[in-house]
Coordinates of C-alpha atoms in Angstrom, one line a residue:
X1 CA 66.0 -21.2 93.5
X2 CA 66.5 -21.3 89.8
X3 CA 63.0 -22.6 89.3
X4 CA 61.5 -20.0 91.6
X5 CA 63.3 -17.2 89.7
X6 CA 62.3 -18.6 86.4
X7 CA 58.7 -18.7 87.4
X8 CA 58.3 -15.0 88.0
X9 CA 60.3 -14.3 84.9
X10 CA 58.1 -16.5 82.8
X11 CA 54.8 -15.2 84.2
X12 CA 54.6 -12.0 82.2
X13 CA 55.1 -13.9 78.9
X14 CA 52.3 -16.4 79.6
X15 CA 48.9 -15.2 78.4
X16 CA 46.3 -14.5 80.9
X17 CA 43.5 -17.0 81.3
X18 CA 40.8 -14.3 81.5
X19 CA 41.9 -12.5 78.5
X20 CA 42.1 -15.8 76.5
X21 CA 38.5 -16.6 77.4
X22 CA 37.3 -13.2 76.5
X23 CA 39.1 -13.2 73.2
X24 CA 37.5 -16.6 72.5
X25 CA 34.2 -15.2 73.3
X26 CA 34.8 -12.2 71.0
X27 CA 35.6 -14.5 68.0
X28 CA 32.5 -16.5 68.6
X29 CA 30.4 -13.4 68.6
X30 CA 32.0 -12.2 65.4
X31 CA 31.3 -15.4 63.7
X32 CA 27.7 -15.4 65.0
X33 CA 27.3 -11.8 63.7
X34 CA 28.7 -12.7 60.4
X35 CA 26.2 -15.6 60.1
X36 CA 23.3 -13.4 61.1
X37 CA 24.1 -10.3 59.0
X38 CA 25.8 -11.1 55.7
X39 CA 28.0 -8.4 54.4
X40 CA 26.4 -6.3 51.7
X41 CA 28.6 -6.1 48.5
X42 CA 28.3 -2.6 47.0
X43 CA 28.7 -2.3 43.3
X44 CA 31.8 -0.4 42.3
X45 CA 31.4 3.3 41.4
X46 CA 30.4 4.1 37.9
X47 CA 28.6 0.8 37.3
X48 CA 24.8 0.3 37.4
X49 CA 22.6 -2.7 38.1
X50 CA 21.9 -4.8 35.0
X51 CA 18.6 -3.9 33.3
X52 CA 16.2 -6.3 31.6
X53 CA 15.8 -6.1 27.8
X54 CA 12.0 -6.3 28.1
X55 CA 11.9 -2.9 29.8
X56 CA 13.8 -1.2 27.0
X57 CA 11.8 1.0 24.6
X58 CA 13.3 1.1 21.1
X59 CA 14.0 4.5 19.6
X60 CA 13.9 3.5 15.9
X61 CA 17.7 3.9 15.4
X62 CA 18.9 0.4 14.7
X63 CA 22.5 1.0 15.8
X64 CA 21.5 2.3 19.2
X65 CA 18.7 -0.2 19.8
X66 CA 20.8 -3.2 18.8
X67 CA 23.8 -2.2 20.9
X68 CA 21.6 -1.5 24.0
X69 CA 19.7 -4.8 23.7
X70 CA 22.8 -6.9 23.2
X71 CA 24.3 -5.3 26.3
X72 CA 21.2 -6.0 28.3
X73 CA 21.2 -9.6 27.1
X74 CA 24.8 -10.0 28.3
X75 CA 26.7 -10.0 25.1
X76 CA 30.2 -8.6 25.4
X77 CA 31.3 -9.1 21.8
X78 CA 28.5 -8.5 19.3
X79 CA 28.2 -7.4 15.6
X80 CA 28.3 -3.7 14.8
X81 CA 25.7 -1.9 12.7
X82 CA 27.5 -0.2 9.8
X83 CA 26.5 1.3 6.5
X84 CA 26.7 -0.9 3.5
X85 CA 29.9 -0.3 1.6
X86 CA 29.5 1.1 -1.9
X87 CA 31.9 0.3 -4.8
X88 CA 34.8 2.7 -4.9
X89 CA 35.2 5.0 -7.9
X90 CA 37.9 4.1 -10.3
X91 CA 41.4 5.2 -9.1
X92 CA 43.0 7.9 -11.3
X93 CA 46.8 8.0 -10.7
X94 CA 48.3 11.5 -10.3
X95 CA 51.4 12.5 -12.1
X96 CA 52.7 15.0 -9.5
X97 CA 56.1 14.3 -8.0
X98 CA 55.1 15.3 -4.6
X99 CA 52.6 12.5 -4.3
X100 CA 55.2 10.0 -5.6
X101 CA 57.6 11.2 -3.0
X102 CA 55.2 10.8 -0.2
X103 CA 54.3 7.3 -1.3
X104 CA 58.0 6.4 -1.4
X105 CA 58.4 7.4 2.2
X106 CA 59.2 4.2 4.2
X107 CA 57.4 5.5 7.3
X108 CA 54.2 6.1 5.4
X109 CA 54.5 2.8 3.6
X110 CA 54.8 1.0 6.9
X111 CA 51.7 2.7 8.4
X112 CA 49.7 2.0 5.2
X113 CA 50.6 -1.7 5.5
X114 CA 49.3 -1.7 9.1
X115 CA 46.2 0.1 8.1
X116 CA 45.6 -2.4 5.3
X117 CA 46.0 -5.3 7.7
X118 CA 43.6 -3.8 10.2
X119 CA 41.1 -3.1 7.4
X120 CA 41.3 -6.7 6.2
X121 CA 40.8 -7.9 9.7
X122 CA 37.8 -5.6 10.2
X123 CA 36.3 -6.9 6.9
X124 CA 36.0 -10.4 8.3
X125 CA 34.4 -9.3 11.6
X126 CA 30.6 -9.9 11.9
X127 CA 28.7 -6.8 11.0
X128 CA 25.1 -5.8 10.2
X129 CA 25.2 -3.8 7.0
X130 CA 22.3 -1.4 6.5
X131 CA 21.3 0.8 3.6
X132 CA 19.7 4.1 4.6
X133 CA 17.2 6.3 2.9
X134 CA 18.6 9.9 2.5
X135 CA 21.3 9.3 5.1
X136 CA 18.8 9.3 7.9
X137 CA 19.7 6.9 10.8
X138 CA 16.0 6.2 11.4
X139 CA 15.2 5.3 7.8
X140 CA 16.8 1.9 7.4
X141 CA 15.8 0.5 4.0
X142 CA 17.6 -2.8 3.7
X143 CA 19.5 -5.1 6.1
X144 CA 22.4 -7.3 4.9
X145 CA 23.9 -10.1 7.2
X146 CA 26.6 -12.2 5.6
X147 CA 29.0 -14.8 6.7
X148 CA 28.2 -15.2 10.5
X149 CA 25.8 -17.4 12.3
X150 CA 22.5 -15.9 13.4
X151 CA 21.4 -17.5 16.6
X152 CA 18.0 -17.6 18.1
X153 CA 18.9 -14.9 20.7
X154 CA 20.0 -12.6 17.9
X155 CA 16.6 -13.2 16.3
X156 CA 15.0 -12.4 19.6
X157 CA 16.8 -9.1 19.7
X158 CA 15.7 -8.4 16.1
X159 CA 12.1 -9.0 17.1
X160 CA 12.3 -5.9 19.3
X161 CA 14.5 -3.6 17.3
X162 CA 13.2 -4.3 13.7
X163 CA 9.4 -3.5 14.2
X164 CA 10.1 0.3 14.8
X165 CA 11.9 0.5 11.4
X166 CA 9.0 1.9 9.5
X167 CA 10.8 2.1 6.1
X168 CA 12.4 -1.4 6.1
X169 CA 11.9 -3.0 2.7
X170 CA 14.4 -5.9 2.5
X171 CA 16.2 -8.5 4.6
X172 CA 19.1 -10.4 3.1
X173 CA 20.7 -13.4 4.9
X174 CA 23.7 -14.9 3.1
X175 CA 25.4 -18.0 4.8
X176 CA 24.1 -17.2 8.3
X177 CA 23.8 -20.9 9.4
X178 CA 20.0 -21.0 9.5
X179 CA 18.3 -24.1 10.9
X180 CA 14.7 -25.2 10.6
X181 CA 14.1 -23.9 14.1
X182 CA 15.7 -20.5 13.5
X183 CA 13.8 -20.2 10.2
X184 CA 10.5 -20.7 12.1
X185 CA 11.6 -18.0 14.5
X186 CA 12.5 -15.7 11.6
X187 CA 9.1 -16.3 9.9
X188 CA 7.3 -15.5 13.2
X189 CA 9.3 -12.2 13.2
X190 CA 8.2 -11.1 9.8
X191 CA 4.6 -10.1 10.7
X192 CA 5.9 -7.8 13.4
X193 CA 7.9 -5.8 10.9
X194 CA 6.6 -2.9 8.9
X195 CA 4.2 -3.5 6.1
X196 CA 6.8 -2.1 3.7
X197 CA 8.9 -5.2 4.1
X198 CA 8.3 -7.1 0.8
X199 CA 11.7 -8.6 -0.1
X200 CA 13.4 -11.6 1.7
X201 CA 16.6 -13.2 0.5
X202 CA 17.9 -16.5 2.2
X203 CA 20.9 -17.7 0.2
X204 CA 23.5 -20.2 1.1
X205 CA 21.4 -21.6 4.0
X206 CA 20.7 -25.3 3.2
X207 CA 18.1 -26.8 5.6
X208 CA 17.6 -30.6 6.2
X209 CA 13.8 -30.4 6.1
X210 CA 13.8 -27.8 3.2
X211 CA 11.0 -25.9 4.9
X212 CA 11.4 -22.8 2.7
X213 CA 7.7 -23.1 1.6
X214 CA 6.7 -21.6 5.0
X215 CA 7.7 -18.2 3.7
X216 CA 5.0 -18.5 1.0
X217 CA 1.9 -19.2 3.2
X218 CA -1.5 -17.6 2.4
X219 CA -1.0 -14.9 5.0
X220 CA 2.5 -14.0 3.8
X221 CA 3.2 -10.5 2.5
X222 CA 6.5 -11.3 0.8
X223 CA 6.5 -10.2 -2.8
X224 CA 10.1 -11.0 -3.7
X225 CA 11.8 -14.2 -2.5
X226 CA 15.3 -15.4 -3.3
X227 CA 16.3 -18.9 -2.4
X228 CA 19.5 -19.4 -4.3
X229 CA 22.3 -21.9 -3.4
X230 CA 20.2 -23.8 -0.8
X231 CA 20.6 -27.3 -2.2
X232 CA 16.9 -27.5 -2.9
X233 CA 16.1 -30.8 -4.6
X234 CA 12.9 -32.3 -6.0
X235 CA 11.4 -32.8 -2.5
X236 CA 11.8 -29.1 -1.7
X237 CA 10.5 -28.1 -5.1
X238 CA 7.3 -30.1 -4.4
X239 CA 6.7 -28.1 -1.2
X240 CA 7.3 -24.9 -3.1
X241 CA 5.0 -25.8 -6.0
X242 CA 2.2 -26.6 -3.5
X243 CA 2.8 -23.3 -1.8
X244 CA 2.4 -21.5 -5.2
X245 CA -1.1 -23.0 -5.8
X246 CA -3.2 -26.1 -5.2
X247 CA -6.8 -26.9 -6.2
X248 CA -8.2 -25.0 -3.1
X249 CA -5.5 -22.4 -2.3
X250 CA -3.2 -20.0 -4.1
X251 CA -0.5 -17.6 -3.1
X252 CA -1.6 -14.1 -4.3
X253 CA 1.3 -11.9 -3.0
X254 CA 4.5 -13.5 -4.4
X255 CA 5.7 -11.6 -7.5
X256 CA 9.2 -13.0 -8.1
X257 CA 10.9 -16.3 -7.0
X258 CA 14.6 -17.1 -7.6
X259 CA 15.5 -20.7 -7.3
X260 CA 18.8 -20.6 -9.1
X261 CA 21.9 -22.6 -8.2
X262 CA 20.0 -25.5 -6.6
X263 CA 19.5 -29.3 -7.4
X264 CA 16.0 -29.2 -9.0
X265 CA 15.5 -31.9 -11.6
X266 CA 12.7 -33.0 -13.9
X267 CA 10.4 -34.1 -11.1
X268 CA 10.9 -30.9 -9.2
X269 CA 10.3 -28.8 -12.4
X270 CA 7.0 -30.7 -12.8
X271 CA 6.0 -29.7 -9.3
X272 CA 6.8 -26.1 -10.0
X273 CA 4.8 -26.4 -13.2
X274 CA 1.8 -27.8 -11.3
X275 CA 2.0 -24.7 -9.0
X276 CA 1.9 -22.4 -12.1
X277 CA -1.3 -24.0 -13.4
X278 CA -3.6 -22.0 -11.1
X279 CA -1.2 -19.2 -9.9
X280 CA -1.9 -15.8 -11.3
X281 CA 0.5 -13.6 -9.2
X282 CA 4.0 -14.8 -10.0
X283 CA 5.6 -12.6 -12.7
X284 CA 9.3 -13.6 -12.5
X285 CA 10.8 -17.1 -12.1
X286 CA 14.4 -18.2 -12.3
X287 CA 15.4 -21.9 -12.4
X288 CA 18.9 -21.2 -13.7
X289 CA 21.8 -23.5 -12.9
X290 CA 19.7 -26.5 -12.0
X291 CA 19.4 -30.1 -13.3
X292 CA 16.3 -29.8 -15.5
X293 CA 16.1 -31.9 -18.6
X294 CA 13.6 -32.3 -21.4
X295 CA 10.9 -33.9 -19.3
X296 CA 10.8 -31.0 -16.9
X297 CA 11.2 -28.4 -19.7
X298 CA 8.1 -29.8 -21.5
X299 CA 6.1 -29.7 -18.2
X300 CA 7.0 -26.0 -17.8
X301 CA 6.2 -25.2 -21.4
X302 CA 2.9 -27.0 -21.3
X303 CA 1.4 -24.8 -18.5
X304 CA 2.2 -21.6 -20.5
X305 CA -0.1 -22.6 -23.4
X306 CA -3.5 -24.2 -23.5
X307 CA -3.6 -27.3 -21.4
X308 CA -6.2 -29.9 -20.5
X309 CA -7.9 -29.8 -17.1
X310 CA -7.8 -33.0 -15.0
X311 CA -11.0 -34.7 -13.8
X312 CA -10.6 -33.2 -10.3
X313 CA -10.1 -29.7 -11.8
X314 CA -13.2 -30.1 -14.0
X315 CA -15.3 -31.1 -10.9
X316 CA -14.0 -28.2 -8.9
X317 CA -14.8 -25.8 -11.8
X318 CA -18.4 -27.0 -11.9
X319 CA -18.7 -26.6 -8.2
X320 CA -17.4 -23.0 -8.4
X321 CA -19.7 -22.2 -11.3
X322 CA -22.7 -23.4 -9.2
X323 CA -21.5 -21.4 -6.3
X324 CA -21.1 -18.3 -8.4
X325 CA -24.6 -18.7 -9.8
X326 CA -26.1 -18.8 -6.3
X327 CA -24.1 -15.7 -5.3
X328 CA -25.3 -13.8 -8.3
X329 CA -28.9 -14.8 -7.6
X330 CA -28.5 -13.7 -3.9
X331 CA -27.1 -10.3 -5.0
X332 CA -30.0 -9.6 -7.5
X333 CA -32.9 -7.5 -6.1
X334 CA -35.6 -10.0 -7.1
X335 CA -34.0 -12.7 -5.0
X336 CA -33.3 -10.4 -2.1
X337 CA -37.0 -9.6 -1.7
X338 CA -37.6 -13.2 -0.6
X339 CA -35.0 -13.0 2.1
X340 CA -37.0 -10.8 4.5
X341 CA -37.8 -11.9 8.0
X342 CA -41.0 -13.6 9.2
X343 CA -42.3 -10.4 10.8
X344 CA -42.2 -8.6 7.5
X345 CA -44.0 -11.5 5.9
X346 CA -46.7 -11.4 8.6
X347 CA -47.0 -7.6 8.3
X348 CA -47.4 -7.9 4.5
X349 CA -50.0 -10.6 4.9
X350 CA -51.9 -8.4 7.3
X351 CA -51.7 -5.5 4.9
X352 CA -52.9 -7.8 2.1
X353 CA -55.8 -9.0 4.1
X354 CA -56.9 -5.4 5.0
X355 CA -56.5 -4.3 1.4
X356 CA -58.7 -7.2 0.3
X357 CA -61.3 -6.4 2.9
X358 CA -61.4 -2.8 1.7
X359 CA -61.7 -4.0 -1.9
X360 CA -64.7 -6.2 -0.8
X361 CA -66.4 -3.3 0.9
X362 CA -65.9 -0.9 -2.0
X363 CA -67.1 -3.5 -4.4
X364 CA -70.3 -4.1 -2.4
X365 CA -71.1 -0.4 -2.1
X366 CA -70.2 0.4 -5.7
X367 CA -72.0 -2.5 -7.3
X368 CA -75.3 -1.0 -6.1
X369 CA -74.5 2.3 -7.6
X370 CA -72.5 1.6 -10.8
X371 CA -74.0 0.2 -14.0
X372 CA -73.5 -3.4 -15.1
X373 CA -70.9 -2.6 -17.7
X374 CA -68.5 -1.2 -15.1
X375 CA -68.9 -4.2 -12.8
X376 CA -66.7 -6.4 -14.9
X377 CA -63.8 -3.9 -14.6
X378 CA -64.1 -4.0 -10.8
X379 CA -64.0 -7.8 -10.9
X380 CA -60.8 -7.7 -12.9
X381 CA -59.3 -5.2 -10.4
X382 CA -60.2 -7.5 -7.5
X383 CA -58.5 -10.4 -9.3
X384 CA -55.4 -8.3 -9.8
X385 CA -55.4 -7.4 -6.1
X386 CA -55.6 -11.0 -5.2
X387 CA -52.7 -11.9 -7.4
X388 CA -50.7 -9.1 -5.9
X389 CA -51.5 -10.4 -2.4
X390 CA -50.1 -13.9 -3.4
X391 CA -47.0 -12.5 -5.0
X392 CA -46.4 -10.0 -2.3
X393 CA -46.7 -12.3 0.7
X394 CA -42.9 -12.1 1.1
X395 CA -42.5 -8.4 0.4
X396 CA -42.2 -5.4 2.6
X397 CA -45.3 -3.5 3.6
X398 CA -44.4 -0.6 1.4
X399 CA -44.4 -2.9 -1.7
X400 CA -48.1 -3.8 -1.0
X401 CA -49.3 -0.2 -1.5
X402 CA -51.3 0.8 -4.6
X403 CA -48.3 2.8 -5.9
X404 CA -46.3 -0.4 -6.5
X405 CA -46.0 -0.1 -10.2
X406 CA -44.6 3.4 -10.0
X407 CA -42.0 2.3 -7.4
X408 CA -40.8 -0.5 -9.6
X409 CA -40.5 1.8 -12.6
X410 CA -38.5 4.3 -10.6
X411 CA -36.3 1.4 -9.2
X412 CA -35.2 0.3 -12.6
X413 CA -33.0 3.3 -13.1
X414 CA -31.6 3.6 -9.6
X415 CA -29.7 1.3 -7.2
X416 CA -32.0 0.2 -4.4
X417 CA -30.8 -1.1 -1.0
X418 CA -33.2 -3.9 -0.1
X419 CA -33.4 -5.1 3.5
X420 CA -31.8 -8.5 3.8
X421 CA -29.9 -10.7 6.1
X422 CA -26.1 -10.6 6.1
X423 CA -25.0 -13.3 3.6
X424 CA -22.5 -16.0 4.3
X425 CA -20.8 -16.0 1.0
X426 CA -17.1 -16.7 1.3
X427 CA -14.7 -13.8 0.9
X428 CA -17.5 -11.1 0.8
X429 CA -18.7 -9.1 3.8
X430 CA -22.0 -7.5 4.2
X431 CA -20.4 -4.1 4.7
X432 CA -18.7 -4.2 1.4
X433 CA -22.0 -5.2 -0.3
X434 CA -23.7 -2.2 1.2
X435 CA -21.0 0.1 -0.1
X436 CA -21.2 -1.6 -3.5
X437 CA -24.9 -0.9 -3.6
X438 CA -24.4 2.7 -2.8
X439 CA -21.8 3.2 -5.5
X440 CA -22.9 4.2 -9.0
X441 CA -23.3 1.5 -11.5
X442 CA -20.1 2.3 -13.4
X443 CA -18.0 2.2 -10.2
X444 CA -19.6 -1.1 -9.2
X445 CA -18.3 -2.6 -12.4
X446 CA -14.8 -1.4 -11.6
X447 CA -15.0 -2.9 -8.1
X448 CA -16.2 -6.3 -9.4
X449 CA -13.5 -6.3 -12.0
X450 CA -10.8 -5.8 -9.4
X451 CA -11.9 -8.8 -7.4
X452 CA -9.7 -11.9 -7.5
X453 CA -11.2 -14.4 -9.9
X454 CA -10.4 -18.1 -9.5
X455 CA -8.4 -19.3 -12.6
X456 CA -10.8 -22.2 -13.0
X457 CA -13.5 -19.7 -13.8
X458 CA -11.6 -18.3 -16.8
X459 CA -13.0 -18.9 -20.3
X460 CA -12.3 -22.5 -21.5
X461 CA -12.4 -24.4 -24.7
X462 CA -14.1 -27.7 -25.2
X463 CA -12.5 -30.1 -27.7
X464 CA -13.2 -33.8 -28.2
X465 CA -15.0 -34.0 -24.9
X466 CA -12.1 -32.4 -23.0
X467 CA -11.8 -29.0 -21.3
X468 CA -8.8 -26.8 -22.1
X469 CA -7.7 -23.7 -20.2
X470 CA -5.8 -20.9 -22.1
X471 CA -2.7 -21.4 -19.8
X472 CA -0.7 -19.1 -17.6
X473 CA -0.3 -15.7 -19.3
X474 CA 0.8 -13.9 -16.2
X475 CA 4.4 -15.2 -16.0
X476 CA 6.5 -12.6 -17.9
X477 CA 10.1 -13.7 -17.1
X478 CA 11.4 -17.3 -17.2
X479 CA 15.1 -18.1 -16.7
X480 CA 16.3 -21.6 -17.5
X481 CA 20.0 -20.8 -18.1
X482 CA 22.5 -23.6 -17.7
X483 CA 20.3 -26.6 -17.4
X484 CA 20.3 -29.9 -19.4
X485 CA 17.6 -29.1 -22.0
X486 CA 18.1 -30.5 -25.5
X487 CA 16.3 -29.8 -28.8
X488 CA 13.4 -31.9 -27.6
X489 CA 12.5 -29.6 -24.8
X490 CA 13.3 -26.6 -27.1
X491 CA 10.4 -27.7 -29.4
X492 CA 8.0 -27.4 -26.5
X493 CA 9.0 -23.8 -25.8
X494 CA 8.8 -23.0 -29.5
X495 CA 5.2 -24.2 -29.5
X496 CA 4.5 -22.1 -26.4
X497 CA 6.0 -18.9 -27.8
X498 CA 4.0 -19.4 -31.1
X499 CA 0.8 -20.0 -29.2
X500 CA 1.3 -16.9 -27.0
X501 CA 2.0 -14.8 -30.0
X502 CA -1.3 -15.8 -31.7
X503 CA -3.1 -15.3 -28.4
X504 CA -1.7 -11.8 -27.9
X505 CA -2.6 -10.8 -31.5
X506 CA -6.2 -12.0 -30.9
X507 CA -6.4 -10.1 -27.6
X508 CA -4.5 -7.0 -28.8
X509 CA -7.5 -4.7 -28.3
X510 CA -8.4 -5.9 -24.8
X511 CA -6.1 -5.3 -21.8
X512 CA -4.7 -8.2 -19.9
X513 CA -1.8 -10.6 -19.5
X514 CA 0.2 -11.2 -22.7
X515 CA 2.5 -14.0 -21.7
X516 CA 6.3 -14.3 -21.7
X517 CA 8.3 -11.1 -22.5
X518 CA 11.7 -12.6 -21.6
X519 CA 12.8 -16.2 -22.0
X520 CA 16.4 -17.4 -21.4
X521 CA 17.4 -20.9 -22.6
X522 CA 21.1 -20.3 -23.3
X523 CA 24.0 -22.5 -22.2
X524 CA 21.9 -25.7 -22.4
X525 CA 22.6 -29.0 -24.2
X526 CA 21.9 -27.7 -27.8
X527 CA 23.9 -25.8 -30.3
X528 CA 23.4 -22.0 -30.5
X529 CA 22.7 -22.4 -34.2
X530 CA 19.8 -24.7 -33.6
X531 CA 16.8 -23.7 -35.8
X532 CA 14.2 -23.9 -33.1
X533 CA 16.4 -21.7 -30.8
X534 CA 16.9 -19.2 -33.6
X535 CA 13.1 -19.0 -34.2
X536 CA 12.5 -18.5 -30.5
X537 CA 15.0 -15.7 -30.4
X538 CA 13.5 -14.0 -33.4
X539 CA 9.9 -14.3 -32.0
X540 CA 10.9 -13.0 -28.5
X541 CA 13.0 -10.1 -29.8
X542 CA 10.1 -7.6 -30.4
X543 CA 8.4 -8.7 -27.1
X544 CA 11.4 -7.9 -24.9
X545 CA 10.7 -4.4 -23.4
X546 CA 14.4 -3.7 -22.6
X547 CA 15.6 -4.4 -26.1
X548 CA 12.7 -2.6 -27.6
X549 CA 13.6 0.5 -25.5
X550 CA 17.2 0.3 -26.7
X551 CA 16.1 0.1 -30.3
X552 CA 13.9 3.2 -29.8
X553 CA 16.8 5.1 -28.2
X554 CA 19.1 4.1 -31.1
X555 CA 16.4 5.2 -33.6
X556 CA 16.0 8.6 -31.8
X557 CA 19.8 9.0 -31.8
X558 CA 20.1 8.5 -35.6
X559 CA 16.9 10.4 -36.4
X560 CA 16.4 13.2 -33.8

C-alpha cells in the first residue's frame, strides 16, 4: 500500500517524457540557429567605425591633421602639437605688501607647488614644438622635435600632414633616435614638402653607417644643414666630402654646413678639403670641437689659396675645354648653317643649278649683243656665281638668291634665328637657346654670365710645367674653434689670409668672391700671444663685416 500511495504522490514531481523530448529539441534548434545566424554585435552609441588614414584629407593645420591621423592609425597616447616656448622676460619683484601676503598664504603655496610639479612633468612629455608666422595656425614656419624617438609610423604620418604646410622652412630633430632606415624614410619625405623647406638639423643622432651624406645629393634642395654631435669620424667625413664635390659632380644648393662636436681628425679634414676644391656654393663651414691637428689644418688652408691641379684634374680640364669649344662653334651662326637637313641641301642644289642655267642662257644671248670689253666682266660674274653655288650647297634656298650680300650685311647687326636641329649639349635645352637668340645682345650676356661654370674652367696659372688654380674664394666663414692645431698649422692659415688679401686688392674693381671674411682659430694648442695668430687677427679685422659695422656705429655715435 505504501508503495502504491507513494507512486501517485511521486508522479507529479517526475518530469514528463514528452516535455523532456520537446525541450531537448528546442535546445538543438537554438544551437543550430546560433550556428547558422551569428549574432550581430552593434557598436555602442556615440562610437563610429574606424576610418582609414589614407582617406583623410589634410586641412593644413598641423595640430588638427596630426591628431586625426594618429587617431586613425590607432595611437592612444601621441605627442601634442604646441607652440615653441619663448624665453620669459626678466622677473621684476614688486614691493607691495599685498603681493607678499598672498605669497605667504599656505594654501596658495601648496597649489603653486602642485602646479610646478605638473608643469615639470608636462615638460618631459613628448611634444612637437612649432613656430608660427604671424600667429596663424596654418603658417607653420619651423618644427622642433626633441628628446623622444621618432618611429617610422610617425614619419609616415608626417608624409601626409607636412606637405600641406606651404610656409615650412626648417625641421629640427634633436636626439630623436634616428636609424639608417628611418633616415632614408625622412629623406624620401623631404621632396614632398614645400619648396620653402631649406633648413634641416639632425643633432644628437649617431648612425652606425654614418649615411648623412644622403642629405646632400645632387637633387637635394637643402641650403642649411646642421649635423652636430653625431659622432661623425673620418669615415663619415669622407662621404660628406665626396657629397660636396668630386671630379664629375658637385653640390650646388648647400650654403652652410655645421659639423661641430664630432670626431673628425686629420684624415677627415683632408676629405672635407678635397670636397672644397671644386665646390663653389658652400659659404659657411664649422668644424669646431673636433680632433683636427696640423696636417688637417694645412689641407684646409691649402685649398683656400692657389693650389696645384692633379693629373686627373688637368685631363678633365682639357676635356671640358674641348667640349666648350665645340659648343661655342655649334652656337655660332656660321656653323649652324651647315646643320641643315638633306632636303634643304637638295633644294639649294636645285636652285644653284637653275641659277647657273639662267646665267648660261643670259651669257649666250648677251655675248652676241655686247662688245668684247664687257664679255670679261660677264665671265667673272659667272665664276662668282659658281663659287657661290659651291659654298651655298648646304645653305637654305633664300641664301642662294642674288640679294645674299645685303642679307649678310643686315644680319651682322641683328640676332638671327637659323634653322637647325635640336642640339644634344649637356645641360642646355633647345628651348632655352631659342629664347636666348630672341633676347637682345646685352641680355644674352647676362644670361650666359649667370650660368653655372665648372671650377676647372676658371683662369689658371702655369708655373714650372704645373697648373695652379686660384683656390676656393667662395667660402666666407670657417670655424675651427677648440681643435688641436699648433703654430705649424697656424702658419698655413697665415699664408692663406695673406694670399687672399693680395687677391682681393688685385680684383677690387671687378665683382666676385673675395675669400674668408671670418676665421676662428681660438682655443687651439698655441698661445694667444703667438705672432702668427696676432697677424691673422690684424689682417682679418677689417674684413669682418660685423666688426666693421660696429666700428661704423661707434664712429657715428661719436661724430653725429
